[in-house]
PDB file of C-alpha atoms in Angstrom:
ATOM      1  CA  MET A   5     119.826  69.709  68.493  1.00  0.00           C
ATOM      2  CA  LYS A   6     120.594  73.042  66.804  1.00  0.00           C
ATOM      3  CA  LYS A   7     117.140  74.370  67.739  1.00  0.00           C
ATOM      4  CA  TYR A   8     117.747  73.350  71.365  1.00  0.00           C
ATOM      5  CA  ILE A   9     121.085  75.195  71.518  1.00  0.00           C
ATOM      6  CA  TYR A  10     119.518  78.287  69.923  1.00  0.00           C
ATOM      7  CA  ALA A  11     116.730  78.312  72.526  1.00  0.00           C
ATOM      8  CA  ILE A  12     119.234  78.163  75.381  1.00  0.00           C
ATOM      9  CA  ALA A  13     121.211  81.054  73.864  1.00  0.00           C
ATOM     10  CA  CYS A  14     118.060  83.180  73.596  1.00  0.00           C
ATOM     11  CA  MET A  15     117.138  82.468  77.229  1.00  0.00           C
ATOM     12  CA  ALA A  16     120.646  83.420  78.371  1.00  0.00           C
ATOM     13  CA  PHE A  17     120.430  86.716  76.480  1.00  0.00           C
ATOM     14  CA  MET A  18     117.061  87.568  78.022  1.00  0.00           C
ATOM     15  CA  GLY A  19     118.491  86.876  81.477  1.00  0.00           C
ATOM     16  CA  LEU A  20     121.044  89.662  81.009  1.00  0.00           C
ATOM     17  CA  THR A  21     118.420  92.417  80.794  1.00  0.00           C
ATOM     18  CA  SER A  22     118.109  92.813  84.576  1.00  0.00           C
ATOM     19  CA  CYS A  23     118.311  95.831  86.869  1.00  0.00           C
ATOM     20  CA  SER A  24     122.060  95.811  87.326  1.00  0.00           C
ATOM     21  CA  ASN A  25     122.991  95.530  83.670  1.00  0.00           C
ATOM     22  CA  LYS A  26     121.906  98.855  82.217  1.00  0.00           C
ATOM     23  CA  PRO A  27     124.747 100.400  80.169  1.00  0.00           C
ATOM     24  CA  VAL A  28     124.792 103.581  82.227  1.00  0.00           C
ATOM     25  CA  GLU A  29     128.573 103.703  82.200  1.00  0.00           C
ATOM     26  CA  THR A  30     128.774 105.725  79.032  1.00  0.00           C
ATOM     27  CA  HIS A  31     132.549 105.989  79.264  1.00  0.00           C
ATOM     28  CA  VAL A  32     134.156 103.709  76.662  1.00  0.00           C
ATOM     29  CA  ALA A  33     137.235 101.988  78.053  1.00  0.00           C
ATOM     30  CA  GLU A  34     140.348 102.037  75.904  1.00  0.00           C
ATOM     31  CA  ALA A  35     141.355  98.715  74.396  1.00  0.00           C
ATOM     32  CA  ASP A  36     144.761  99.133  75.962  1.00  0.00           C
ATOM     33  CA  SER A  37     145.796 101.415  78.813  1.00  0.00           C
ATOM     34  CA  THR A  38     149.170 101.899  77.146  1.00  0.00           C
ATOM     35  CA  TYR A  39     149.882 105.385  75.947  1.00  0.00           C
ATOM     36  CA  MET A  40     148.779 105.271  72.282  1.00  0.00           C
ATOM     37  CA  VAL A  41     148.746 108.107  69.764  1.00  0.00           C
ATOM     38  CA  GLY A  42     145.166 109.266  69.255  1.00  0.00           C
ATOM     39  CA  ALA A  43     143.717 107.406  72.269  1.00  0.00           C
ATOM     40  CA  TYR A  44     143.064 108.774  75.746  1.00  0.00           C
ATOM     41  CA  ALA A  45     144.898 107.007  78.554  1.00  0.00           C
ATOM     42  CA  ASP A  46     142.981 106.048  81.706  1.00  0.00           C
ATOM     43  CA  PHE A  47     141.921 108.780  84.123  1.00  0.00           C
ATOM     44  CA  ARG A  48     144.373 109.336  86.958  1.00  0.00           C
ATOM     45  CA  ALA A  49     144.957 111.529  89.984  1.00  0.00           C
ATOM     46  CA  LEU A  50     146.219 115.061  89.325  1.00  0.00           C
ATOM     47  CA  SER A  51     149.905 115.822  89.582  1.00  0.00           C
ATOM     48  CA  ASP A  52     151.145 119.252  90.657  1.00  0.00           C
ATOM     49  CA  GLU A  53     151.963 119.934  86.995  1.00  0.00           C
ATOM     50  CA  ASP A  54     148.394 119.063  85.953  1.00  0.00           C
ATOM     51  CA  LYS A  55     146.962 121.379  88.602  1.00  0.00           C
ATOM     52  CA  GLN A  56     149.241 124.209  87.546  1.00  0.00           C
ATOM     53  CA  LEU A  57     148.282 123.748  83.881  1.00  0.00           C
ATOM     54  CA  PHE A  58     144.574 123.900  84.706  1.00  0.00           C
ATOM     55  CA  GLU A  59     144.922 126.927  86.977  1.00  0.00           C
ATOM     56  CA  THR A  60     146.993 128.743  84.337  1.00  0.00           C
ATOM     57  CA  VAL A  61     144.628 128.080  81.440  1.00  0.00           C
ATOM     58  CA  TYR A  62     141.120 128.007  82.929  1.00  0.00           C
ATOM     59  CA  ALA A  63     139.943 131.585  83.336  1.00  0.00           C
ATOM     60  CA  HIS A  64     136.236 131.188  82.528  1.00  0.00           C
ATOM     61  CA  GLN A  65     133.382 132.414  84.644  1.00  0.00           C
ATOM     62  CA  GLY A  66     132.358 130.006  87.394  1.00  0.00           C
ATOM     63  CA  LYS A  67     134.736 128.151  89.663  1.00  0.00           C
ATOM     64  CA  LEU A  68     135.614 124.586  88.663  1.00  0.00           C
ATOM     65  CA  THR A  69     137.643 122.146  90.753  1.00  0.00           C
ATOM     66  CA  PRO A  70     139.577 119.503  88.774  1.00  0.00           C
ATOM     67  CA  GLN A  71     139.235 115.978  90.220  1.00  0.00           C
ATOM     68  CA  SER A  72     141.089 113.769  87.718  1.00  0.00           C
ATOM     69  CA  VAL A  73     142.631 113.897  84.253  1.00  0.00           C
ATOM     70  CA  ALA A  74     143.225 111.738  81.179  1.00  0.00           C
ATOM     71  CA  THR A  75     145.716 112.611  78.436  1.00  0.00           C
ATOM     72  CA  GLN A  76     145.794 112.051  74.681  1.00  0.00           C
ATOM     73  CA  VAL A  77     148.816 112.425  72.399  1.00  0.00           C
ATOM     74  CA  VAL A  78     148.088 114.388  69.223  1.00  0.00           C
ATOM     75  CA  ALA A  79     150.257 117.149  67.723  1.00  0.00           C
ATOM     76  CA  GLY A  80     150.849 118.057  71.337  1.00  0.00           C
ATOM     77  CA  THR A  81     148.722 116.750  74.232  1.00  0.00           C
ATOM     78  CA  ASN A  82     145.030 116.989  75.120  1.00  0.00           C
ATOM     79  CA  TYR A  83     144.225 116.989  78.839  1.00  0.00           C
ATOM     80  CA  LYS A  84     140.664 115.941  79.644  1.00  0.00           C
ATOM     81  CA  PHE A  85     139.893 117.160  83.168  1.00  0.00           C
ATOM     82  CA  ILE A  86     136.939 115.835  85.174  1.00  0.00           C
ATOM     83  CA  CYS A  87     135.834 118.836  87.243  1.00  0.00           C
ATOM     84  CA  THR A  88     133.060 119.798  89.626  1.00  0.00           C
ATOM     85  CA  ASP A  89     131.372 123.167  89.847  1.00  0.00           C
ATOM     86  CA  GLU A  90     130.311 124.862  93.072  1.00  0.00           C
ATOM     87  CA  GLY A  91     126.979 123.003  93.021  1.00  0.00           C
ATOM     88  CA  GLY A  92     128.570 119.561  92.681  1.00  0.00           C
ATOM     89  CA  GLU A  93     127.695 119.059  89.001  1.00  0.00           C
ATOM     90  CA  VAL A  94     130.341 117.318  86.871  1.00  0.00           C
ATOM     91  CA  VAL A  95     131.953 119.166  83.964  1.00  0.00           C
ATOM     92  CA  LYS A  96     134.574 117.960  81.484  1.00  0.00           C
ATOM     93  CA  VAL A  97     137.188 120.491  80.410  1.00  0.00           C
ATOM     94  CA  VAL A  98     139.651 119.704  77.616  1.00  0.00           C
ATOM     95  CA  VAL A  99     142.905 121.670  77.553  1.00  0.00           C
ATOM     96  CA  PHE A 100     145.217 121.469  74.543  1.00  0.00           C
ATOM     97  CA  LYS A 101     148.942 121.857  75.217  1.00  0.00           C
ATOM     98  CA  PRO A 102     150.900 122.213  71.944  1.00  0.00           C
ATOM     99  CA  LEU A 103     154.415 120.998  71.309  1.00  0.00           C
ATOM    100  CA  PRO A 104     157.263 123.210  72.587  1.00  0.00           C
ATOM    101  CA  ASN A 105     157.558 126.533  70.750  1.00  0.00           C
ATOM    102  CA  GLN A 106     154.215 125.913  68.990  1.00  0.00           C
ATOM    103  CA  GLY A 107     152.047 128.247  71.066  1.00  0.00           C
ATOM    104  CA  GLU A 108     150.426 128.433  74.506  1.00  0.00           C
ATOM    105  CA  PRO A 109     148.052 125.915  76.132  1.00  0.00           C
ATOM    106  CA  LYS A 110     144.352 126.779  75.805  1.00  0.00           C
ATOM    107  CA  VAL A 111     140.906 125.455  76.722  1.00  0.00           C
ATOM    108  CA  SER A 112     139.408 123.737  73.683  1.00  0.00           C
ATOM    109  CA  SER A 113     136.069 122.598  75.175  1.00  0.00           C
ATOM    110  CA  ILE A 114     133.906 122.817  78.301  1.00  0.00           C
ATOM    111  CA  GLU A 115     131.081 120.280  78.445  1.00  0.00           C
ATOM    112  CA  PRO A 116     128.653 119.470  81.282  1.00  0.00           C
ATOM    113  CA  VAL A 117     128.343 115.731  81.921  1.00  0.00           C
ATOM    114  CA  ALA A 118     124.751 114.769  81.103  1.00  0.00           C
ATOM    115  CA  GLU A 119     124.548 111.075  82.061  1.00  0.00           C
ATOM    116  CA  TYR A 120     122.165 111.739  84.978  1.00  0.00           C
ATOM    117  CA  GLU A 121     119.819 113.682  82.713  1.00  0.00           C
ATOM    118  CA  SER A 122     119.847 110.792  80.230  1.00  0.00           C
ATOM    119  CA  ILE A 123     118.765 108.348  82.955  1.00  0.00           C
ATOM    120  CA  ILE A 124     115.947 110.659  84.079  1.00  0.00           C
ATOM    121  CA  ALA A 125     114.795 111.216  80.487  1.00  0.00           C
ATOM    122  CA  ALA A 126     114.710 107.464  79.836  1.00  0.00           C
ATOM    123  CA  ILE A 127     112.363 106.862  82.788  1.00  0.00           C
ATOM    124  CA  ARG A 128     110.141 109.746  81.689  1.00  0.00           C
ATOM    125  CA  ASN A 129     109.960 108.054  78.289  1.00  0.00           C
ATOM    126  CA  GLU A 130     108.912 104.798  80.012  1.00  0.00           C
ATOM    127  CA  ASP A 131     112.252 103.089  79.410  1.00  0.00           C
ATOM    128  CA  TYR A 132     112.985 101.273  82.683  1.00  0.00           C
ATOM    129  CA  THR A 133     115.907  99.192  81.431  1.00  0.00           C
ATOM    130  CA  GLY A 134     118.496  98.640  84.122  1.00  0.00           C
ATOM    131  CA  VAL A 135     116.738 100.541  86.931  1.00  0.00           C
ATOM    132  CA  SER A 136     114.370  99.254  89.586  1.00  0.00           C
ATOM    133  CA  PRO A 137     111.109  97.923  88.092  1.00  0.00           C
ATOM    134  CA  ILE A 138     109.208  99.959  90.693  1.00  0.00           C
ATOM    135  CA  TYR A 139     108.865 102.963  88.322  1.00  0.00           C
ATOM    136  CA  GLN A 140     106.609 100.971  86.001  1.00  0.00           C
ATOM    137  CA  TYR A 141     103.826 101.466  88.549  1.00  0.00           C
ATOM    138  CA  LYS A 142     103.843 105.152  87.506  1.00  0.00           C
ATOM    139  CA  SER A 143     103.060 106.531  90.943  1.00  0.00           C
ATOM    140  CA  PRO A 144     102.610 110.335  90.751  1.00  0.00           C
ATOM    141  CA  THR A 145     105.052 110.698  93.652  1.00  0.00           C
ATOM    142  CA  MET A 146     107.932 108.898  91.907  1.00  0.00           C
ATOM    143  CA  GLY A 147     110.853 111.143  91.092  1.00  0.00           C
ATOM    144  CA  PHE A 148     114.502 112.000  91.610  1.00  0.00           C
ATOM    145  CA  ALA A 149     116.912 114.110  93.605  1.00  0.00           C
ATOM    146  CA  LYS A 150     120.572 115.062  93.424  1.00  0.00           C
ATOM    147  CA  ALA A 151     122.643 115.255  96.589  1.00  0.00           C
ATOM    148  CA  ASP A 152     126.255 114.816  97.669  1.00  0.00           C
ATOM    149  CA  ILE A 153     125.765 111.911 100.067  1.00  0.00           C
ATOM    150  CA  ASN A 154     129.451 111.211 100.727  1.00  0.00           C
ATOM    151  CA  ASP A 155     130.763 114.789 100.920  1.00  0.00           C
ATOM    152  CA  ASP A 156     133.234 114.475  98.046  1.00  0.00           C
ATOM    153  CA  GLY A 157     131.933 117.509  96.148  1.00  0.00           C
ATOM    154  CA  ILE A 158     130.137 115.415  93.491  1.00  0.00           C
ATOM    155  CA  LEU A 159     126.374 115.009  93.367  1.00  0.00           C
ATOM    156  CA  GLU A 160     124.750 111.578  93.388  1.00  0.00           C
ATOM    157  CA  LEU A 161     121.517 110.824  91.514  1.00  0.00           C
ATOM    158  CA  LEU A 162     118.780 109.345  93.731  1.00  0.00           C
ATOM    159  CA  LEU A 163     115.645 107.810  92.220  1.00  0.00           C
ATOM    160  CA  GLY A 164     112.686 106.987  94.429  1.00  0.00           C
ATOM    161  CA  ASP A 165     109.265 107.758  95.801  1.00  0.00           C
ATOM    162  CA  SER A 166     108.515 111.090  97.478  1.00  0.00           C
ATOM    163  CA  GLN A 167     111.747 111.110  99.560  1.00  0.00           C
ATOM    164  CA  ASP A 168     110.386 108.290 101.744  1.00  0.00           C
ATOM    165  CA  ALA A 169     112.076 105.512  99.795  1.00  0.00           C
ATOM    166  CA  TYR A 170     114.849 105.447  97.201  1.00  0.00           C
ATOM    167  CA  TYR A 171     115.324 102.506  94.864  1.00  0.00           C
ATOM    168  CA  ASP A 172     118.360 103.534  92.804  1.00  0.00           C
ATOM    169  CA  ILE A 173     121.581 105.388  93.574  1.00  0.00           C
ATOM    170  CA  PHE A 174     123.999 106.528  90.870  1.00  0.00           C
ATOM    171  CA  THR A 175     127.326 108.228  91.463  1.00  0.00           C
ATOM    172  CA  TYR A 176     129.955 109.742  89.181  1.00  0.00           C
ATOM    173  CA  ASP A 177     133.363 108.158  89.687  1.00  0.00           C
ATOM    174  CA  ALA A 178     135.813 110.936  88.839  1.00  0.00           C
ATOM    175  CA  ALA A 179     138.762 108.568  89.168  1.00  0.00           C
ATOM    176  CA  GLU A 180     137.400 106.472  86.287  1.00  0.00           C
ATOM    177  CA  GLY A 181     135.456 109.177  84.445  1.00  0.00           C
ATOM    178  CA  LYS A 182     132.096 107.365  84.381  1.00  0.00           C
ATOM    179  CA  VAL A 183     128.738 106.928  86.084  1.00  0.00           C
ATOM    180  CA  LYS A 184     128.303 103.945  88.421  1.00  0.00           C
ATOM    181  CA  HIS A 185     125.039 102.330  89.513  1.00  0.00           C
ATOM    182  CA  VAL A 186     125.762 101.588  93.178  1.00  0.00           C
ATOM    183  CA  PHE A 187     122.313 100.498  94.386  1.00  0.00           C
ATOM    184  CA  CYS A 188     119.276  99.006  92.643  1.00  0.00           C
ATOM    185  CA  GLY A 189     116.377  97.927  94.844  1.00  0.00           C
ATOM    186  CA  GLY A 190     112.759  96.916  94.425  1.00  0.00           C
ATOM    187  CA  GLU A 191     109.369  96.889  96.067  1.00  0.00           C
ATOM    188  CA  ARG A 192     110.789  95.140  99.147  1.00  0.00           C
ATOM    189  CA  ASP A 193     114.295  96.588  99.019  1.00  0.00           C
ATOM    190  CA  ARG A 194     114.745 100.328  99.464  1.00  0.00           C
ATOM    191  CA  VAL A 195     116.925 102.903 101.192  1.00  0.00           C
ATOM    192  CA  GLN A 196     116.479 106.097 103.170  1.00  0.00           C
ATOM    193  CA  PHE A 197     119.029 108.547 104.546  1.00  0.00           C
ATOM    194  CA  THR A 198     119.786 109.820 108.018  1.00  0.00           C
ATOM    195  CA  GLY A 199     120.675 113.442 108.672  1.00  0.00           C
ATOM    196  CA  SER A 200     124.369 112.487 108.517  1.00  0.00           C
ATOM    197  CA  TRP A 201     123.836 110.779 105.147  1.00  0.00           C
ATOM    198  CA  ALA A 202     124.125 107.253 106.465  1.00  0.00           C
ATOM    199  CA  ILE A 203     122.186 104.944 104.132  1.00  0.00           C
ATOM    200  CA  VAL A 204     119.476 102.908 105.839  1.00  0.00           C
ATOM    201  CA  ARG A 205     118.536  99.879 103.753  1.00  0.00           C
ATOM    202  CA  GLU A 206     115.330  98.041 104.606  1.00  0.00           C
ATOM    203  CA  GLY A 207     114.202  94.896 102.833  1.00  0.00           C
ATOM    204  CA  SER A 208     112.334  91.638 103.216  1.00  0.00           C
ATOM    205  CA  ASN A 209     111.842  88.276 101.580  1.00  0.00           C
ATOM    206  CA  SER A 210     108.552  87.702 103.362  1.00  0.00           C
ATOM    207  CA  ALA A 211     106.491  89.062 106.271  1.00  0.00           C
ATOM    208  CA  SER A 212     108.625  87.073 108.706  1.00  0.00           C
ATOM    209  CA  ASP A 213     111.998  87.664 107.040  1.00  0.00           C
ATOM    210  CA  SER A 214     113.085  91.300 107.020  1.00  0.00           C
ATOM    211  CA  PHE A 215     116.299  93.224 107.640  1.00  0.00           C
ATOM    212  CA  THR A 216     117.707  96.698 108.279  1.00  0.00           C
ATOM    213  CA  LYS A 217     121.309  97.445 107.314  1.00  0.00           C
ATOM    214  CA  PHE A 218     123.434 100.597 107.284  1.00  0.00           C
ATOM    215  CA  TYR A 219     125.878 101.753 104.627  1.00  0.00           C
ATOM    216  CA  ARG A 220     128.148 104.617 103.603  1.00  0.00           C
ATOM    217  CA  LEU A 221     129.161 105.495 100.057  1.00  0.00           C
ATOM    218  CA  GLN A 222     132.949 105.216  99.915  1.00  0.00           C
ATOM    219  CA  ASN A 223     135.063 105.313  96.740  1.00  0.00           C
ATOM    220  CA  SER A 224     131.975 104.744  94.576  1.00  0.00           C
ATOM    221  CA  GLU A 225     130.997 101.613  96.527  1.00  0.00           C
ATOM    222  CA  LEU A 226     128.409 100.999  99.251  1.00  0.00           C
ATOM    223  CA  VAL A 227     130.216  99.831 102.377  1.00  0.00           C
ATOM    224  CA  GLU A 228     128.218  98.279 105.222  1.00  0.00           C
ATOM    225  CA  VAL A 229     128.794  99.958 108.583  1.00  0.00           C
ATOM    226  CA  PRO A 230     127.645  99.252 112.158  1.00  0.00           C
ATOM    227  CA  THR A 231     124.239 100.483 113.319  1.00  0.00           C
ATOM    228  CA  GLU A 232     123.978 104.264 113.107  1.00  0.00           C
ATOM    229  CA  GLU A 233     121.699 106.676 114.899  1.00  0.00           C
ATOM    230  CA  GLN A 234     118.613 107.243 112.748  1.00  0.00           C
ATOM    231  CA  THR A 235     118.314 111.023 112.876  1.00  0.00           C
ATOM    232  CA  ASP A 236     115.813 113.020 110.845  1.00  0.00           C
ATOM    233  CA  SER A 237     116.179 112.732 107.081  1.00  0.00           C
ATOM    234  CA  PRO A 238     118.196 115.493 105.387  1.00  0.00           C
ATOM    235  CA  ASP A 239     116.482 118.214 103.408  1.00  0.00           C
ATOM    236  CA  ILE A 240     116.560 116.975  99.795  1.00  0.00           C
ATOM    237  CA  LEU A 241     115.229 118.879  96.793  1.00  0.00           C
ATOM    238  CA  PHE A 242     112.985 116.227  95.198  1.00  0.00           C
ATOM    239  CA  GLU A 243     111.359 116.501  91.755  1.00  0.00           C
ATOM    240  CA  VAL A 244     108.716 114.147  90.360  1.00  0.00           C
ATOM    241  CA  PHE A 245     109.129 112.502  86.964  1.00  0.00           C
TER     242      PHE A 245
END
């Protein structure tokens, strides 16, 4: 009986290693969203005071636009800002604000977010965990692109085959401070983009059972929309793996 239970447990574990379960969300959630000393609270929208603090302190070369912030109580307060640069790349900026009469606020770190690069590097190293299994075929035209497909100032990561078909879409959710895997397809389930960045999803279960659906990326989720005009694909800078 014990051997039987152990076998079932092993099968259940193996079933969890599918496309949608890759731990790409490298952000570690706090055990409690309550304001605790030494722990960052959840990311939130910027208040006017947050914006003023960032504008006062950040004077480095290159324009950054803060999108959200999380705070941490220490001997003062750390403000971790999720920002975007002019190219749509995500950057984390930490500002330390000391206790009253203990000095002026200052930038303590500026760090580019590298989650997209980690995903690309994993595929190049033949680690296909959590992404579409299509990349195991090692086609020389397989690769990636970065583009802002929902016009929010943040680049998405698109993985696919020579711009004709994309099998994975990742986005960075500034409101939560983490990467999200919003689409994972396969050999018979892929997406393309219209010139207005509508997402055209084509798939099939068999030769006689196929579909075409249309989506938009809204608030880090794919939302199905009515049929859209299929204009020419946008110009995307695509790089092979």
